[in-house]
């Protein structure tokens, strides 16, 4: 077996919380248990919300956690040409189209569609599927926007993409902690249509989470993607992109989530569970591990 390579890939758009501590520690432990390496990747494609100060705080938190990081640390903001290149390859395959509807127009369309009780389909993250230009714009409006190059985003034509790849597509789901790390995987069928035509790039950000994550997992030689259960469904999109771009298929290991007192997933806007505020309040490493069930 080639040497396993794990990664922790946080976005410095807020402070790390208990859920990130669990993810970082599980990755570090798995790398030790499987005699692999452990890399950190800074997912900072959103250059308005990710700041150098937050990134510095993030590394301070990781240092305090005591996770031993291997080099190099990769920063997505320094890699835009690579994502553009991958996007162009997808465009050459004919599976990308310019999408002209703004977020506000999609929102208005969905509100209007649902006003009498009908339900517009949502993706696994709860965002409405892209309705397509025909549902919202007149042919003249579409023509005007095409002529003025007013594309708001580039989207993957999911049906066209699936038609190009060998289906059924699957991934192998392994365990994320303890003895489950060594268990045989279960095969999970990809359900990419549930996501509709995902965004690959926007006017203000020349790539998207989905595109950059598959490009980077491949170029960093990541063999094991160990991340939160909240990204389980997104793996379907990642497998489609890997298949289109001819990238290797990593092992996937999705871990349990730490929920807040309200029973919901932790968010970066909740200061109570940020590692920074817990640290300032004097939490010990032992107490932290207890709170995240390690
Ligand atoms: N950057 C993502 C986040 O902070 C994680 C990406 C991944 O692990 O695939 O939620």
Tab-separated table of C-alpha atoms and ligand atoms in Angstrom:
chain	number	residue	atom	x	y	z
A	1	UNK	CA	0.000	0.000	0.000
A	2	UNK	CA	1.299	3.501	-0.771
A	3	UNK	CA	1.892	5.715	2.235
A	4	UNK	CA	-1.435	7.148	3.407
A	5	UNK	CA	-1.740	10.929	3.207
A	6	UNK	CA	-4.409	12.661	5.293
A	7	UNK	CA	-5.401	16.311	5.249
A	8	UNK	CA	-7.278	18.803	7.356
A	9	UNK	CA	-8.714	21.548	5.140
A	10	UNK	CA	-10.224	24.401	7.135
A	11	UNK	CA	-11.376	27.755	5.761
A	12	UNK	CA	-10.094	30.755	7.726
A	13	UNK	CA	-13.402	32.626	7.417
A	14	UNK	CA	-14.061	32.452	11.151
A	15	UNK	CA	-12.486	30.892	14.215
A	16	UNK	CA	-12.056	27.143	14.528
A	17	UNK	CA	-14.530	25.435	16.855
A	18	UNK	CA	-14.835	22.103	18.653
A	19	UNK	CA	-15.866	20.353	15.439
A	20	UNK	CA	-12.634	21.447	13.771
A	21	UNK	CA	-10.664	20.242	16.791
A	22	UNK	CA	-12.259	16.817	16.375
A	23	UNK	CA	-11.490	16.762	12.663
A	24	UNK	CA	-7.873	17.849	13.101
A	25	UNK	CA	-7.228	15.391	15.948
A	26	UNK	CA	-8.882	12.472	14.137
A	27	UNK	CA	-6.787	13.159	11.042
A	28	UNK	CA	-3.613	13.386	13.094
A	29	UNK	CA	-4.440	10.150	14.966
A	30	UNK	CA	-5.357	8.275	11.803
A	31	UNK	CA	-2.104	9.367	10.171
A	32	UNK	CA	-0.197	7.932	13.130
A	33	UNK	CA	-2.263	4.716	13.282
A	34	UNK	CA	-1.835	4.072	9.554
A	35	UNK	CA	1.742	5.335	9.435
A	36	UNK	CA	0.951	8.117	7.049
A	37	UNK	CA	1.424	11.841	6.694
A	38	UNK	CA	-0.864	14.643	7.793
A	39	UNK	CA	-1.124	17.851	5.761
A	40	UNK	CA	-3.017	21.068	6.314
A	41	UNK	CA	-4.624	22.901	3.458
A	42	UNK	CA	-5.890	26.459	3.850
A	43	UNK	CA	-9.158	26.684	1.905
A	44	UNK	CA	-9.218	30.435	1.371
A	45	UNK	CA	-10.749	30.849	-2.084
A	46	UNK	CA	-13.297	33.247	-0.603
A	47	UNK	CA	-10.966	36.210	-0.426
A	48	UNK	CA	-13.508	38.506	1.158
A	49	UNK	CA	-14.329	36.337	4.174
A	50	UNK	CA	-10.944	34.658	4.687
A	51	UNK	CA	-8.430	37.057	6.209
A	52	UNK	CA	-4.724	36.857	7.164
A	53	UNK	CA	-5.673	37.546	10.801
A	54	UNK	CA	-8.091	34.629	10.892
A	55	UNK	CA	-5.496	32.408	9.248
A	56	UNK	CA	-2.910	33.378	11.858
A	57	UNK	CA	-5.427	32.640	14.630
A	58	UNK	CA	-6.166	29.279	12.999
A	59	UNK	CA	-2.529	28.215	13.079
A	60	UNK	CA	-2.274	29.366	16.689
A	61	UNK	CA	-5.269	27.191	17.558
A	62	UNK	CA	-3.733	24.211	15.751
A	63	UNK	CA	-0.464	24.716	17.561
A	64	UNK	CA	-2.268	24.812	20.886
A	65	UNK	CA	-4.102	21.606	19.930
A	66	UNK	CA	-0.695	20.034	19.427
A	67	UNK	CA	-1.363	18.367	16.088
A	68	UNK	CA	1.934	17.596	14.337
A	69	UNK	CA	1.652	18.963	10.792
A	70	UNK	CA	3.721	17.783	7.869
A	71	UNK	CA	4.908	20.162	5.157
A	72	UNK	CA	4.033	21.689	2.806
A	73	UNK	CA	0.991	23.712	3.806
A	74	UNK	CA	-1.007	24.465	0.698
A	75	UNK	CA	-2.973	27.700	0.316
A	76	UNK	CA	-5.782	27.640	-2.217
A	77	UNK	CA	-5.591	31.396	-2.861
A	78	UNK	CA	-2.201	30.798	-4.496
A	79	UNK	CA	-3.568	28.168	-6.864
A	80	UNK	CA	-6.221	29.896	-8.964
A	81	UNK	CA	-4.507	29.109	-12.327
A	82	UNK	CA	-4.734	25.385	-11.556
A	83	UNK	CA	-8.474	25.564	-10.912
A	84	UNK	CA	-8.911	27.574	-14.105
A	85	UNK	CA	-7.072	24.875	-15.972
A	86	UNK	CA	-9.379	22.169	-14.567
A	87	UNK	CA	-12.394	24.304	-15.424
A	88	UNK	CA	-11.178	24.643	-18.996
A	89	UNK	CA	-10.822	20.886	-19.262
A	90	UNK	CA	-14.416	20.506	-18.143
A	91	UNK	CA	-15.479	23.172	-20.643
A	92	UNK	CA	-13.710	21.229	-23.374
A	93	UNK	CA	-15.786	18.208	-22.419
A	94	UNK	CA	-18.927	20.299	-23.015
A	95	UNK	CA	-20.315	19.860	-19.512
A	96	UNK	CA	-20.128	23.488	-18.332
A	97	UNK	CA	-22.545	26.300	-19.113
A	98	UNK	CA	-22.765	29.998	-18.254
A	99	UNK	CA	-25.559	30.582	-15.763
A	100	UNK	CA	-27.130	34.016	-15.845
A	101	UNK	CA	-29.422	34.016	-12.836
A	102	UNK	CA	-28.218	35.914	-9.782
A	103	UNK	CA	-28.756	34.606	-6.249
A	104	UNK	CA	-31.563	37.151	-5.812
A	105	UNK	CA	-33.302	35.985	-8.991
A	106	UNK	CA	-33.133	32.333	-7.931
A	107	UNK	CA	-34.533	33.278	-4.525
A	108	UNK	CA	-37.366	35.246	-6.059
A	109	UNK	CA	-38.198	32.419	-8.476
A	110	UNK	CA	-38.347	29.860	-5.648
A	111	UNK	CA	-40.462	32.108	-3.406
A	112	UNK	CA	-42.871	32.650	-6.252
A	113	UNK	CA	-42.999	28.932	-7.120
A	114	UNK	CA	-43.679	28.008	-3.513
A	115	UNK	CA	-46.221	30.677	-2.656
A	116	UNK	CA	-49.182	28.328	-3.154
A	117	UNK	CA	-47.684	25.414	-1.248
A	118	UNK	CA	-45.676	23.704	-4.014
A	119	UNK	CA	-42.137	22.702	-3.027
A	120	UNK	CA	-39.141	23.495	-5.212
A	121	UNK	CA	-36.416	20.773	-4.905
A	122	UNK	CA	-33.433	21.482	-2.656
A	123	UNK	CA	-29.914	20.008	-2.702
A	124	UNK	CA	-28.610	18.007	0.304
A	125	UNK	CA	-27.365	21.279	1.844
A	126	UNK	CA	-30.839	22.771	1.579
A	127	UNK	CA	-30.104	25.185	-1.280
A	128	UNK	CA	-32.657	25.313	-4.130
A	129	UNK	CA	-31.628	23.491	-7.302
A	130	UNK	CA	-30.795	25.828	-10.162
A	131	UNK	CA	-34.040	26.468	-12.056
A	132	UNK	CA	-32.366	27.259	-15.383
A	133	UNK	CA	-32.667	30.438	-17.408
A	134	UNK	CA	-35.769	29.338	-19.310
A	135	UNK	CA	-37.802	29.272	-16.115
A	136	UNK	CA	-37.017	32.888	-15.286
A	137	UNK	CA	-35.830	34.934	-18.259
A	138	UNK	CA	-37.494	35.695	-21.578
A	139	UNK	CA	-35.562	34.657	-24.710
A	140	UNK	CA	-34.741	38.338	-25.268
A	141	UNK	CA	-33.360	38.739	-21.741
A	142	UNK	CA	-31.289	35.604	-22.181
A	143	UNK	CA	-29.905	36.909	-25.443
A	144	UNK	CA	-29.047	40.298	-23.912
A	145	UNK	CA	-27.195	38.716	-21.034
A	146	UNK	CA	-25.332	36.335	-23.304
A	147	UNK	CA	-24.277	39.244	-25.508
A	148	UNK	CA	-23.085	41.368	-22.613
A	149	UNK	CA	-21.247	38.356	-21.178
A	150	UNK	CA	-23.272	38.762	-18.001
A	151	UNK	CA	-22.777	35.197	-16.683
A	152	UNK	CA	-23.091	35.185	-12.931
A	153	UNK	CA	-21.585	31.716	-12.594
A	154	UNK	CA	-20.342	28.716	-14.531
A	155	UNK	CA	-22.260	25.553	-13.668
A	156	UNK	CA	-21.765	21.870	-14.280
A	157	UNK	CA	-24.469	20.357	-16.456
A	158	UNK	CA	-24.935	17.359	-14.193
A	159	UNK	CA	-26.987	15.275	-16.622
A	160	UNK	CA	-24.463	15.839	-19.404
A	161	UNK	CA	-21.643	15.048	-16.973
A	162	UNK	CA	-23.213	11.749	-15.907
A	163	UNK	CA	-23.782	10.825	-19.532
A	164	UNK	CA	-20.026	11.119	-20.124
A	165	UNK	CA	-18.840	8.904	-17.312
A	166	UNK	CA	-19.037	5.252	-16.577
A	167	UNK	CA	-21.958	4.750	-14.272
A	168	UNK	CA	-22.807	3.551	-11.717
A	169	UNK	CA	-20.251	5.658	-9.902
A	170	UNK	CA	-19.515	4.856	-6.253
A	171	UNK	CA	-17.117	5.657	-3.428
A	172	UNK	CA	-15.620	3.538	-0.677
A	173	UNK	CA	-16.544	4.699	2.816
A	174	UNK	CA	-14.126	3.635	5.572
A	175	UNK	CA	-14.206	4.246	9.325
A	176	UNK	CA	-12.855	7.490	10.786
A	177	UNK	CA	-11.652	6.584	14.274
A	178	UNK	CA	-10.442	3.830	16.538
A	179	UNK	CA	-10.615	0.248	15.308
A	180	UNK	CA	-13.082	1.335	12.574
A	181	UNK	CA	-10.061	2.783	10.725
A	182	UNK	CA	-9.071	-0.769	9.843
A	183	UNK	CA	-12.492	-2.133	8.898
A	184	UNK	CA	-13.381	-3.000	5.306
A	185	UNK	CA	-15.208	-0.230	3.514
A	186	UNK	CA	-18.780	-0.065	2.396
A	187	UNK	CA	-19.565	0.875	-1.184
A	188	UNK	CA	-21.759	3.968	-1.467
A	189	UNK	CA	-23.603	4.741	-4.714
A	190	UNK	CA	-23.138	8.280	-6.011
A	191	UNK	CA	-26.287	10.398	-6.087
A	192	UNK	CA	-25.155	13.430	-8.025
A	193	UNK	CA	-28.517	14.427	-9.500
A	194	UNK	CA	-29.594	15.373	-5.983
A	195	UNK	CA	-27.201	18.344	-6.317
A	196	UNK	CA	-28.417	19.582	-9.686
A	197	UNK	CA	-26.133	21.835	-11.701
A	198	UNK	CA	-23.546	22.813	-9.091
A	199	UNK	CA	-21.530	26.017	-9.357
A	200	UNK	CA	-17.946	25.549	-10.582
A	201	UNK	CA	-16.942	29.215	-10.582
A	202	UNK	CA	-18.545	32.565	-9.880
A	203	UNK	CA	-17.986	36.041	-11.199
A	204	UNK	CA	-16.362	37.092	-7.916
A	205	UNK	CA	-14.576	33.762	-7.159
A	206	UNK	CA	-12.970	31.978	-10.128
A	207	UNK	CA	-13.462	28.506	-8.610
A	208	UNK	CA	-15.760	26.742	-6.158
A	209	UNK	CA	-15.327	24.507	-3.138
A	210	UNK	CA	-16.199	21.377	-5.153
A	211	UNK	CA	-13.763	22.079	-7.968
A	212	UNK	CA	-10.799	23.171	-5.856
A	213	UNK	CA	-11.169	20.329	-3.363
A	214	UNK	CA	-10.875	17.609	-6.010
A	215	UNK	CA	-7.998	19.338	-7.796
A	216	UNK	CA	-6.096	19.750	-4.516
A	217	UNK	CA	-6.789	16.301	-3.092
A	218	UNK	CA	-5.278	14.916	-6.291
A	219	UNK	CA	-2.232	17.176	-6.500
A	220	UNK	CA	-1.390	16.717	-2.824
A	221	UNK	CA	-1.628	12.957	-3.270
A	222	UNK	CA	-4.332	12.682	-0.603
A	223	UNK	CA	-5.194	9.010	-0.195
A	224	UNK	CA	-7.627	9.445	2.715
A	225	UNK	CA	-10.218	12.212	2.931
A	226	UNK	CA	-11.233	12.236	6.585
A	227	UNK	CA	-13.766	15.011	7.210
A	228	UNK	CA	-17.113	15.739	8.857
A	229	UNK	CA	-20.323	13.882	8.094
A	230	UNK	CA	-21.755	17.198	6.881
A	231	UNK	CA	-19.714	16.708	3.693
A	232	UNK	CA	-20.809	13.084	3.130
A	233	UNK	CA	-23.367	13.961	0.426
A	234	UNK	CA	-20.923	16.313	-1.315
A	235	UNK	CA	-18.737	13.278	-2.031
A	236	UNK	CA	-21.128	12.455	-4.888
A	237	UNK	CA	-20.191	15.696	-6.636
A	238	UNK	CA	-16.500	15.104	-5.937
A	239	UNK	CA	-16.611	11.636	-7.455
A	240	UNK	CA	-18.245	13.006	-10.624
A	241	UNK	CA	-15.563	15.705	-10.977
A	242	UNK	CA	-12.760	13.216	-10.280
A	243	UNK	CA	-14.136	10.928	-12.920
A	244	UNK	CA	-14.480	13.709	-15.532
A	245	UNK	CA	-10.973	15.024	-14.822
A	246	UNK	CA	-9.355	11.580	-14.615
A	247	UNK	CA	-8.249	12.100	-10.987
A	248	UNK	CA	-7.590	9.260	-8.533
A	249	UNK	CA	-10.290	8.140	-6.108
A	250	UNK	CA	-9.290	8.600	-2.451
A	251	UNK	CA	-10.656	6.573	0.460
A	252	UNK	CA	-13.395	8.522	2.262
A	253	UNK	CA	-13.864	8.554	6.022
A	254	UNK	CA	-16.628	10.830	7.318
A	255	UNK	CA	-16.624	11.436	11.056
A	256	UNK	CA	-19.393	12.172	13.548
A	257	UNK	CA	-20.308	15.803	14.134
A	258	UNK	CA	-20.169	17.695	17.393
A	259	UNK	CA	-23.550	19.284	17.975
A	260	UNK	CA	-24.259	22.423	19.966
A	261	UNK	CA	-26.615	22.535	22.936
A	262	UNK	CA	-29.455	23.312	20.537
A	263	UNK	CA	-28.764	19.979	18.782
A	264	UNK	CA	-27.517	21.731	15.651
A	265	UNK	CA	-24.190	21.597	13.862
A	266	UNK	CA	-21.655	24.037	15.318
A	267	UNK	CA	-21.053	27.176	13.343
A	268	UNK	CA	-18.183	29.609	13.206
A	269	UNK	CA	-20.480	32.416	14.293
A	270	UNK	CA	-21.079	30.778	17.677
A	271	UNK	CA	-18.304	32.107	19.868
A	272	UNK	CA	-19.016	29.781	22.831
A	273	UNK	CA	-17.496	26.777	21.147
A	274	UNK	CA	-14.623	28.543	19.404
A	275	UNK	CA	-11.270	27.106	20.402
A	276	UNK	CA	-10.038	30.613	20.989
A	277	UNK	CA	-12.627	31.484	23.580
A	278	UNK	CA	-12.326	28.055	25.254
A	279	UNK	CA	-8.575	28.546	25.397
A	280	UNK	CA	-8.951	32.013	26.855
A	281	UNK	CA	-11.316	30.538	29.453
A	282	UNK	CA	-8.505	28.148	30.410
A	283	UNK	CA	-9.853	24.813	29.096
A	284	UNK	CA	-7.317	21.967	29.490
A	285	UNK	CA	-6.455	19.534	26.711
A	286	UNK	CA	-8.065	16.738	28.722
A	287	UNK	CA	-11.326	18.666	29.101
A	288	UNK	CA	-11.319	19.530	25.416
A	289	UNK	CA	-10.873	15.880	24.470
A	290	UNK	CA	-13.705	14.918	26.813
A	291	UNK	CA	-16.003	17.493	25.198
A	292	UNK	CA	-15.367	16.060	21.742
A	293	UNK	CA	-15.572	12.446	22.869
A	294	UNK	CA	-11.930	11.492	22.448
B	1	LIG	N1	-13.000	23.672	3.802
B	1	LIG	C1	-14.089	22.840	4.216
B	1	LIG	C2	-14.655	23.343	5.533
B	1	LIG	O1	-14.003	24.129	6.212
B	1	LIG	C3	-13.694	21.389	4.391
B	1	LIG	C4	-13.395	20.747	3.098
B	1	LIG	C5	-13.181	19.243	3.088
B	1	LIG	O2	-12.729	18.683	4.109
B	1	LIG	O3	-13.421	18.640	2.052
B	1	LIG	O4	-15.737	22.945	5.885
